[in-house]
CSV table of C-alpha atoms in Angstrom, one decimal:
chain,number,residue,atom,x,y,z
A,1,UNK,CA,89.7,92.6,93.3
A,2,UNK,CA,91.3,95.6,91.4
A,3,UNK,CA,94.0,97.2,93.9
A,4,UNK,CA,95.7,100.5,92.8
A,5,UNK,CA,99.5,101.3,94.5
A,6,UNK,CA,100.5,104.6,94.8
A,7,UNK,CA,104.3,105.4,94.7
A,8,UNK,CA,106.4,107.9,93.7
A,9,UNK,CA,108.6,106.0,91.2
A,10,UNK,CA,110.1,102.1,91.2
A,11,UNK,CA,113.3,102.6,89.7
A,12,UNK,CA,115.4,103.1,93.2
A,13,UNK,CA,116.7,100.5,94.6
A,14,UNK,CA,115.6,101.1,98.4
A,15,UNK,CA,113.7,99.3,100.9
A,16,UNK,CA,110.7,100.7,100.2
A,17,UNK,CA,110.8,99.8,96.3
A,18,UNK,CA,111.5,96.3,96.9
A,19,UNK,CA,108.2,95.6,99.4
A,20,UNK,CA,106.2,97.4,97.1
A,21,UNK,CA,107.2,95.0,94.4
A,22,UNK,CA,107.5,91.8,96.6
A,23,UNK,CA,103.9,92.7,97.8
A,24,UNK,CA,102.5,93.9,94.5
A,25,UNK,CA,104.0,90.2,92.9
A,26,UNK,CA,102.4,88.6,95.4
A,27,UNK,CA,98.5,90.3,95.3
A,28,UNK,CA,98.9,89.7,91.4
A,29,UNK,CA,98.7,86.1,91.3
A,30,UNK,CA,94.9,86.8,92.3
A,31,UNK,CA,94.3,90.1,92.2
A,32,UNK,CA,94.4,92.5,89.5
A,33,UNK,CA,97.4,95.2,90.5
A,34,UNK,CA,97.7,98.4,89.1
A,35,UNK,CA,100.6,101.0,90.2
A,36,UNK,CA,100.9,104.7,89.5
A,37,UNK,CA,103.7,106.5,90.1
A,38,UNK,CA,105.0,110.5,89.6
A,39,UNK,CA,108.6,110.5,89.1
A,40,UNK,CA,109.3,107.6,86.9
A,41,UNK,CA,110.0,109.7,83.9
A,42,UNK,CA,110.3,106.2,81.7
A,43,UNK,CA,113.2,104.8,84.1
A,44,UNK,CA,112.9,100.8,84.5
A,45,UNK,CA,111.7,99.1,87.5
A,46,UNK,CA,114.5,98.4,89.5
A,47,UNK,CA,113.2,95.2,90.6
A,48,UNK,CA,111.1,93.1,88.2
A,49,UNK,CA,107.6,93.4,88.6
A,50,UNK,CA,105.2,90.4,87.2
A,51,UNK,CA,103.9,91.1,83.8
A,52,UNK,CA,100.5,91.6,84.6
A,53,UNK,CA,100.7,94.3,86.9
A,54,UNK,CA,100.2,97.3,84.7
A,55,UNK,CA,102.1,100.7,85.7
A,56,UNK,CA,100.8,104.3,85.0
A,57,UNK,CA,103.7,107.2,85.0
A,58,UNK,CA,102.0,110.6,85.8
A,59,UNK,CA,105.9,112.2,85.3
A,60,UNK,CA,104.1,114.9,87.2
A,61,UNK,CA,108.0,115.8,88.4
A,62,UNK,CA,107.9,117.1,92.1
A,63,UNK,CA,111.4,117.4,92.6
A,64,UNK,CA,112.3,119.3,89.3
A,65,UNK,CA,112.7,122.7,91.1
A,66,UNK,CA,114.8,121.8,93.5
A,67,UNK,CA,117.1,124.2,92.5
A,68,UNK,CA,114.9,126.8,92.4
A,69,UNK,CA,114.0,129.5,94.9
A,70,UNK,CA,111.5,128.9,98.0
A,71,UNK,CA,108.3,131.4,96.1
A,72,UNK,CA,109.0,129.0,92.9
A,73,UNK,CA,109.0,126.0,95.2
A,74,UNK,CA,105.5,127.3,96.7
A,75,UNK,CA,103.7,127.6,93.4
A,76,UNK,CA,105.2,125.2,91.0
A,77,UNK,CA,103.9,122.8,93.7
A,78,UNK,CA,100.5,124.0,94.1
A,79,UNK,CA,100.1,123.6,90.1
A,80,UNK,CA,101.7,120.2,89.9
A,81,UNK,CA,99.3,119.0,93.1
A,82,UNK,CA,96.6,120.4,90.5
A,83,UNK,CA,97.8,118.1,88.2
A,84,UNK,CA,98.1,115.2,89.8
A,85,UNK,CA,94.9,115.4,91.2
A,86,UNK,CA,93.7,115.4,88.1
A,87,UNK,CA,95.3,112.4,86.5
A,88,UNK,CA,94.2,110.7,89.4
A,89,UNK,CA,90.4,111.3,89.6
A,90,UNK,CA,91.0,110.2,86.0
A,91,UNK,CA,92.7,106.8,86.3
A,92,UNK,CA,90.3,106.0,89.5
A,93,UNK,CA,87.4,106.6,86.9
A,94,UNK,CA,89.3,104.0,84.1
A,95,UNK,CA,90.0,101.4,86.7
A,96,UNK,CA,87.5,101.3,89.3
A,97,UNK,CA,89.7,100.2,92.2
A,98,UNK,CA,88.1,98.2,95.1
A,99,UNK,CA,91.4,99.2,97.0
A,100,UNK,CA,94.0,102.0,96.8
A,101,UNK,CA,97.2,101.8,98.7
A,102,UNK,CA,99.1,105.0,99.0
A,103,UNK,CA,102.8,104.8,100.2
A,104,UNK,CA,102.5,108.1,101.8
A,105,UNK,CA,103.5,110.6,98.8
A,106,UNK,CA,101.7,113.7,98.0
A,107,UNK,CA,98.6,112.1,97.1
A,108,UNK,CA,97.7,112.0,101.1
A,109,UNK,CA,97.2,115.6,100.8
A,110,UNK,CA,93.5,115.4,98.5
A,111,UNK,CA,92.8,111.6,97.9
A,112,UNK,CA,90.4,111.4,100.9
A,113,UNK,CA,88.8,114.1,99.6
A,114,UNK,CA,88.3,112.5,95.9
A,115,UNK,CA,87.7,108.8,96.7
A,116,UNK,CA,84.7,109.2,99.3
A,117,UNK,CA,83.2,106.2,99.1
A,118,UNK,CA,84.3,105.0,95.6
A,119,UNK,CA,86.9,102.4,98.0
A,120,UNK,CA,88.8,102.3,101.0
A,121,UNK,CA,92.2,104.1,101.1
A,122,UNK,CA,95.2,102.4,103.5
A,123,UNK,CA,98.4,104.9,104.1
A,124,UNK,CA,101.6,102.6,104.1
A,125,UNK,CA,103.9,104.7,105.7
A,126,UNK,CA,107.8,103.6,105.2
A,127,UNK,CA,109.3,106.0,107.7
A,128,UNK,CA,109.6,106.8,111.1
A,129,UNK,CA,107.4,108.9,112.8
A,130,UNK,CA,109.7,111.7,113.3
A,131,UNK,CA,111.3,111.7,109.8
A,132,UNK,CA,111.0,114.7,109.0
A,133,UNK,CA,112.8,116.3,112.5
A,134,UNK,CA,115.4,114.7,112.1
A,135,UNK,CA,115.4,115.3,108.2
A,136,UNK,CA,115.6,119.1,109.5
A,137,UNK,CA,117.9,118.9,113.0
A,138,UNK,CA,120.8,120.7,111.7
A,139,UNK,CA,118.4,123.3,109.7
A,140,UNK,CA,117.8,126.6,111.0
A,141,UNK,CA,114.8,127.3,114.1
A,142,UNK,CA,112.0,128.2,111.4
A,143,UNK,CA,112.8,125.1,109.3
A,144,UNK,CA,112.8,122.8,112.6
A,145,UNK,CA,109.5,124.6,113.6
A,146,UNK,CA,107.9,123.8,110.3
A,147,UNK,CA,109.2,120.3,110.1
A,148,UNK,CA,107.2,119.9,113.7
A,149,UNK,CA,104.1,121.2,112.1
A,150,UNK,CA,104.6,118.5,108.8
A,151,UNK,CA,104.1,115.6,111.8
A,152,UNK,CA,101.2,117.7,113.1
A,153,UNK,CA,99.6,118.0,109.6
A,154,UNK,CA,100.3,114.4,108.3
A,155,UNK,CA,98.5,113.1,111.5
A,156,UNK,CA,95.6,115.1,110.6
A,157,UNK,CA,96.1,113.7,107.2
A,158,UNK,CA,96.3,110.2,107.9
A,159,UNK,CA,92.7,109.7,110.1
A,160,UNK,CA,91.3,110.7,107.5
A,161,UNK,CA,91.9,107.3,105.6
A,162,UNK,CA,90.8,103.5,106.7
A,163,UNK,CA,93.9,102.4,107.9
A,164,UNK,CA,97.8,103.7,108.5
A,165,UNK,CA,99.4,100.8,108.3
A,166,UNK,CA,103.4,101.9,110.1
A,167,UNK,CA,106.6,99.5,110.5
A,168,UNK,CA,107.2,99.5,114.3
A,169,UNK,CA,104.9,99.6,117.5
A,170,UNK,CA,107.3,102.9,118.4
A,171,UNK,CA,105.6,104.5,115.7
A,172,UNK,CA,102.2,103.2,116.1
A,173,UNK,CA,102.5,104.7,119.7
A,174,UNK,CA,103.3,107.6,118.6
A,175,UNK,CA,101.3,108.7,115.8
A,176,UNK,CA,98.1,108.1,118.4
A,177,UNK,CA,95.7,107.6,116.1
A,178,UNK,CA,93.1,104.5,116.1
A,179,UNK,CA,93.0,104.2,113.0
A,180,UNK,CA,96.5,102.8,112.9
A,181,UNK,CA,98.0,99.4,112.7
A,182,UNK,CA,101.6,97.5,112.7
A,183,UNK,CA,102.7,95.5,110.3
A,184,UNK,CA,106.9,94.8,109.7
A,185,UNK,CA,108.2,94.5,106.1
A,186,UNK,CA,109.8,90.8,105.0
A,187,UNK,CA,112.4,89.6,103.3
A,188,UNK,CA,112.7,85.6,102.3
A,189,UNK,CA,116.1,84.7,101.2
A,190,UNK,CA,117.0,83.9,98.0
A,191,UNK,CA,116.9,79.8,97.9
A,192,UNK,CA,120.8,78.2,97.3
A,193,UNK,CA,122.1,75.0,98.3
A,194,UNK,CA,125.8,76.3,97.7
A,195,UNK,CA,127.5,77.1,100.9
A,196,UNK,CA,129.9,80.3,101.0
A,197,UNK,CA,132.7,80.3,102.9
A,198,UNK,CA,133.1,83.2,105.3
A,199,UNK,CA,135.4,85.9,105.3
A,200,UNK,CA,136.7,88.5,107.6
A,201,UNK,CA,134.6,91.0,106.2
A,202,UNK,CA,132.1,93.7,107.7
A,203,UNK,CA,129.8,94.9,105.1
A,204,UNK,CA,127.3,98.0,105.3
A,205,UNK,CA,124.4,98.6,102.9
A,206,UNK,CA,122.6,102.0,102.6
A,207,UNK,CA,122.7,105.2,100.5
A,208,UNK,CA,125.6,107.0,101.1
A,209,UNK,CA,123.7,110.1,102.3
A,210,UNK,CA,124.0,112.0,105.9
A,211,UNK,CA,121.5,109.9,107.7
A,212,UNK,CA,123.1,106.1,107.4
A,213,UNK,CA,126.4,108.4,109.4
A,214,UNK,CA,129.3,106.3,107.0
A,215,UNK,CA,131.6,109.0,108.0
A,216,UNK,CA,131.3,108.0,111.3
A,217,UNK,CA,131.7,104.8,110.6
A,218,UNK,CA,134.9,105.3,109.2
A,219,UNK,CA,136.2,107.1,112.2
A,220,UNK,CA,135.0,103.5,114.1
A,221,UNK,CA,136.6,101.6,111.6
A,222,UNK,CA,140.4,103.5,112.4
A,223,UNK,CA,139.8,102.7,115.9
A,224,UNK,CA,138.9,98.8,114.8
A,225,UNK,CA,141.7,98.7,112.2
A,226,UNK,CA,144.4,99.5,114.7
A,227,UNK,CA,143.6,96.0,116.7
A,228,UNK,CA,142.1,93.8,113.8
A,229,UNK,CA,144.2,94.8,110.5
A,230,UNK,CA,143.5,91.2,108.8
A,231,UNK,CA,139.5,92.1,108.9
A,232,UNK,CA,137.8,95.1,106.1
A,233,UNK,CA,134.9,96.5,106.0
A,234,UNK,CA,133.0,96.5,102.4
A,235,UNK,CA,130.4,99.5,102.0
A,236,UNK,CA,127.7,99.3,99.8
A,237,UNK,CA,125.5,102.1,98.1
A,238,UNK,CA,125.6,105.1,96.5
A,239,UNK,CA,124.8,109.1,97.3
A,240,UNK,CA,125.9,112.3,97.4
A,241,UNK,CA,128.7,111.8,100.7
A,242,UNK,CA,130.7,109.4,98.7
A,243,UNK,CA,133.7,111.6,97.8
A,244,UNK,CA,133.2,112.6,101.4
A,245,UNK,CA,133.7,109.3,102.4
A,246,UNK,CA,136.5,108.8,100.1
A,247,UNK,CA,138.2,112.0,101.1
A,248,UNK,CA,137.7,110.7,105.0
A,249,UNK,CA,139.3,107.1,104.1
A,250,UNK,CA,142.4,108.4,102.2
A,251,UNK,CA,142.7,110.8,105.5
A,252,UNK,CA,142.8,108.1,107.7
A,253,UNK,CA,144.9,105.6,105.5
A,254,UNK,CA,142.6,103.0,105.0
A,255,UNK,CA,142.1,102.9,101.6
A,256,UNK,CA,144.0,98.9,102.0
A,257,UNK,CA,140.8,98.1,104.8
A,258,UNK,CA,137.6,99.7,103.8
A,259,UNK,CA,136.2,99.3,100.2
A,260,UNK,CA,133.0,101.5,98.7
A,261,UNK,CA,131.6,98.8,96.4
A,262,UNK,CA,128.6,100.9,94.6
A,263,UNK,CA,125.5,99.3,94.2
A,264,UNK,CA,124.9,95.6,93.8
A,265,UNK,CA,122.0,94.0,92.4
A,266,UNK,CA,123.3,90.3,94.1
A,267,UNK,CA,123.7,91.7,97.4
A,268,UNK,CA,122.1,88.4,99.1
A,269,UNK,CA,126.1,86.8,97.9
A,270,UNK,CA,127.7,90.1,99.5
A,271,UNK,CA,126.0,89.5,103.2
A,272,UNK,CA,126.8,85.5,102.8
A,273,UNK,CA,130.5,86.4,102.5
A,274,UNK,CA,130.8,88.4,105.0
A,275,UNK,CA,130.9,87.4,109.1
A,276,UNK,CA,129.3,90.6,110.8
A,277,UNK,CA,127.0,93.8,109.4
A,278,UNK,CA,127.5,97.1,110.9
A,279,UNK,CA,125.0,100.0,111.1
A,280,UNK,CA,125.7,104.1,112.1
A,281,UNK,CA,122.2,105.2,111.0
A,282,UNK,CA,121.0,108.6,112.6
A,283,UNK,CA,117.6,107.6,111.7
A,284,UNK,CA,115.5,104.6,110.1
A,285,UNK,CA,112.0,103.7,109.6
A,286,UNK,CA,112.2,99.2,109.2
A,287,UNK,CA,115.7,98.9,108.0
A,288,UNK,CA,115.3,96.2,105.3
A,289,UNK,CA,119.4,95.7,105.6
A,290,UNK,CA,119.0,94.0,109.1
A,291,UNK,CA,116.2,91.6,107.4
A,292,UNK,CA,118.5,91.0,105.2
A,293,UNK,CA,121.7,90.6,107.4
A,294,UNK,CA,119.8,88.6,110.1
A,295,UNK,CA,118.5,86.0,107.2
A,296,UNK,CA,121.9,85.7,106.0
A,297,UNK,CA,122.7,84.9,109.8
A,298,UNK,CA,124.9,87.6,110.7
A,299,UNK,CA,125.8,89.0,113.9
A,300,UNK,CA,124.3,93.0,113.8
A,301,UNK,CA,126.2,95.6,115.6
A,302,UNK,CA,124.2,98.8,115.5
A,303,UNK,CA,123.1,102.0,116.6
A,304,UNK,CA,120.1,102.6,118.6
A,305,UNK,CA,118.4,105.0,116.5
A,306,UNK,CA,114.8,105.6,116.9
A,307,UNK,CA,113.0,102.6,115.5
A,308,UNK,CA,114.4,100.1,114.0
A,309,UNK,CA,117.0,98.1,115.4
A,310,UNK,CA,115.5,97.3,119.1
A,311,UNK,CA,112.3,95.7,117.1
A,312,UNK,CA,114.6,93.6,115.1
A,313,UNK,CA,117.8,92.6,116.9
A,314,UNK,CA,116.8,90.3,119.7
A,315,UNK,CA,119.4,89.3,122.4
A,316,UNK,CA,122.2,86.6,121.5
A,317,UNK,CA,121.9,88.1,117.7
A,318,UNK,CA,123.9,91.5,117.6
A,319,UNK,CA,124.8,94.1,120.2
A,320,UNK,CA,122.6,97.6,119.7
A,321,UNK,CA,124.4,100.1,120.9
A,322,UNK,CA,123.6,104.0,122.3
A,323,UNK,CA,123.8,106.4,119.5
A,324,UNK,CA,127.4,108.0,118.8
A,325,UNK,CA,129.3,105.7,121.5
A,326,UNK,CA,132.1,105.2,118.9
A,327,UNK,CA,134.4,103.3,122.0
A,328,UNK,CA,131.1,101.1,123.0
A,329,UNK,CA,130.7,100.2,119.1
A,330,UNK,CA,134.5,99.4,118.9
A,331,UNK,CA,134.7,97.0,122.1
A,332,UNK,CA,131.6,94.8,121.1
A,333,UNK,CA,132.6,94.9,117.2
A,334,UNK,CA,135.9,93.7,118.6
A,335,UNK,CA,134.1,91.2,121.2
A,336,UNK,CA,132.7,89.4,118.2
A,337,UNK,CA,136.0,89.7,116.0
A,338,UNK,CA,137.5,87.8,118.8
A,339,UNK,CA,135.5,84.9,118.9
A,340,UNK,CA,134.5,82.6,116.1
A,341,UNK,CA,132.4,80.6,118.9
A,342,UNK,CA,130.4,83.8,119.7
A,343,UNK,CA,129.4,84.9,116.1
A,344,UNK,CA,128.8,81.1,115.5
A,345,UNK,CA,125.9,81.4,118.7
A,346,UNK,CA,125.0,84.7,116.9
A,347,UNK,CA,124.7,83.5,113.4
A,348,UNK,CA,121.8,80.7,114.6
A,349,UNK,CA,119.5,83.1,116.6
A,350,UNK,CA,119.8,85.6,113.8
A,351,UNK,CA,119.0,83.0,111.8
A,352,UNK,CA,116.2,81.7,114.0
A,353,UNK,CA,114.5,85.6,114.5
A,354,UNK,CA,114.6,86.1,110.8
A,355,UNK,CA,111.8,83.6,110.6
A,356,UNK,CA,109.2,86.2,112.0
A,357,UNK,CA,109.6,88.2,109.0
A,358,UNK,CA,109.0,85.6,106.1
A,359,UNK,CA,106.6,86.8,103.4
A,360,UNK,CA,103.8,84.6,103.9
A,361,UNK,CA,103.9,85.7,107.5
A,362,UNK,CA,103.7,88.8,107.0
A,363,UNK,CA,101.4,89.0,103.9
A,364,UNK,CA,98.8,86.9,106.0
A,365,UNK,CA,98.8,89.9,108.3
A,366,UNK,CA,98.2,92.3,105.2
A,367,UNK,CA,95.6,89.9,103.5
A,368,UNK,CA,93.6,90.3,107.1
A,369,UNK,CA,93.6,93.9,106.7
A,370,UNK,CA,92.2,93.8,103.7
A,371,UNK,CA,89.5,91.6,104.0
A,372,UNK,CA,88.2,93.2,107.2
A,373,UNK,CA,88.4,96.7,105.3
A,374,UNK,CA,86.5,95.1,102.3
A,375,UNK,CA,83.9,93.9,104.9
């Protein structure tokens, strides 16, 4: 079977990127895999994809006028849609796929139209349902308004293709559409026999952009450092609020407790290191991190944001907490601090849930799909 990915680029180091390439490594040992991307503008893969997948880089360059001024916006987008139409209808006619995946980018808005019934389409979509609101919540009323009427047009969009496959049941319930399915991402840890010894450490992973809410996890952290000064918190990621965050550290004299470690490519050692993982987020889609915290059997205290968290943090294996309760965050972040006993107990079931999310479990549920599409 010849299976084409669709993707806007595979040199970030996000969530998304990583299942892509997990998935695509996977499908190649039998399949052949072929992945086109628009924004890759000769970067390296961030994660190493298996040499006989083959990648095609439209540099078609959708974000190039971000700068620019909203009439600009409008028609340099229309003529690079043209574009990219184009090179697609082209590589479909060198390759022949028997599937195309499409992880949601602007190719939703004509492949339907240019695939018919050369091969069945499936829509991987890596965010929440109501990404875009709260992409917008602090925009003005016309810019909410229109971000309302993206959901509305994207769910016109998306039964038009085989299948939307979506990371939680929340969002499955609330795109309404039959033609949609659930399936989680996965993470398998990396295999070592050494054992690390933990430390009084916290760690965080995400970009350091507005929606993982870092600054108000410092704030937390002042209130946590004032009982528990032998315990830091180690941040990890990179985005436009780190001088922010910086700024917000020096303010509140903790530059001694809370480090901003950048981006690490051995994160896996990071999260066995460290004794609990903490997450602020505003908004996620299938946050990867707690996969990756849970496997590494650490206690999660997070936010409840909208999906995310309660489908992944089970009871006995983290504390999810209501959104902005900075003093509710505190007392169970402190309740685990407390007691090596507890985050022992946490440690196994964490441990124990991140079984549901292997890679063969969950790529049994994506090799189903595809057969029954193919059938």
């Amino acid at each position: 079977m010849t299976i084409l990915y669709m993707i806007h680029a595979t040199y970030n180091s996000g969530g998304m990127e990583r299942i892509l390439t997990a998935k695509a490594n996977h499908l190649s040992t039998s399949d052949d895999v072929y992945i086109a991307t628009t924004e890759q503008f000769g970067k390296n893969n961030f994660y190493s994809l298996a040499p006989n997948i083959v990648r095609y880089d439209f540099d078609i360059g959708f974000f190039d006028y971000a700068e620019k001024n909203i009439f600009f916006k409008f028609f340099s987008f229309i003529k690079k849609i043209k574009q990219y139409k184009i090179k697609t209808i082209a590589l479909i006619k060198e390759l022949k796929p028997d599937l195309i995946i499409s992880l949601g980018g602007h190719e939703i808005n004509f492949l339907y139209k240019i695939v018919k019934k050369i091969c069945p389409v499936i829509v991987e979509y890596h965010f929440s349902h109501d990404f875009h609101v709260q992409v917008c919540r602090n925009y003005n009323f016309l810019i909410r308004v229109l971000s309302l009427l993206r959901v509305q047009y994207e769910r016109s969009l998306f039964k038009k293709y085989n299948k939307l496959v979506v990371l939680t049941e929340t969002d499955q319930k609330e795109w309404r559409l039959s033609n949609c399915v659930t399936i989680p991402n996965f993470f398998d840890p990396p295999k070592s026999k050494t054992s690390v010894k933990r430390e009084k450490v916290c760690i965080a992973v995400g970009r350091l952009v507005e929606q993982k809410n870092f600054l108000e996890l410092i704030h937390i952290w002042r209130l946590i450092h004032e009982q528990h000064s032998d315990w830091s918190l180690h941040i990890f990621g990179d985005g436009e609020q780190r001088q922010s965050i910086v700024d917000l550290i020096h303010e509140n004299h903790l530059q001694d407790s809370v480090v901003l470690e950048g981006i690490s490519k051995n994160i896996w050692e990071e999260y066995q290191k460290a004794s609990i993982f903490l997450m602020t987020s505003i908004y996620e889609g299938f946050p990867m991190v707690l996969l990756e915290a849970q496997a590494a059997g650490l206690p999660i205290v997070a936010y409840d944001c909208k999906s995310g968290p309660k489908e992944i943090i089970v009871p006995g294996s983290g504390y999810i907490i209501p959104e902005h309760d900075k003093n509710c965050f505190v007392s169970k972040l402190s309740l685990i601090m407390n007691d090596e006993n507890l985050r022992c107990s946490m440690m196994d079931v964490a441990k124990r849930n991140s079984l549901n999310y292997t890679q063969d479990s969950v790529m049994n549920q994506w090799l189903s799909l595809i057969k029954n599409i193919k059938n």
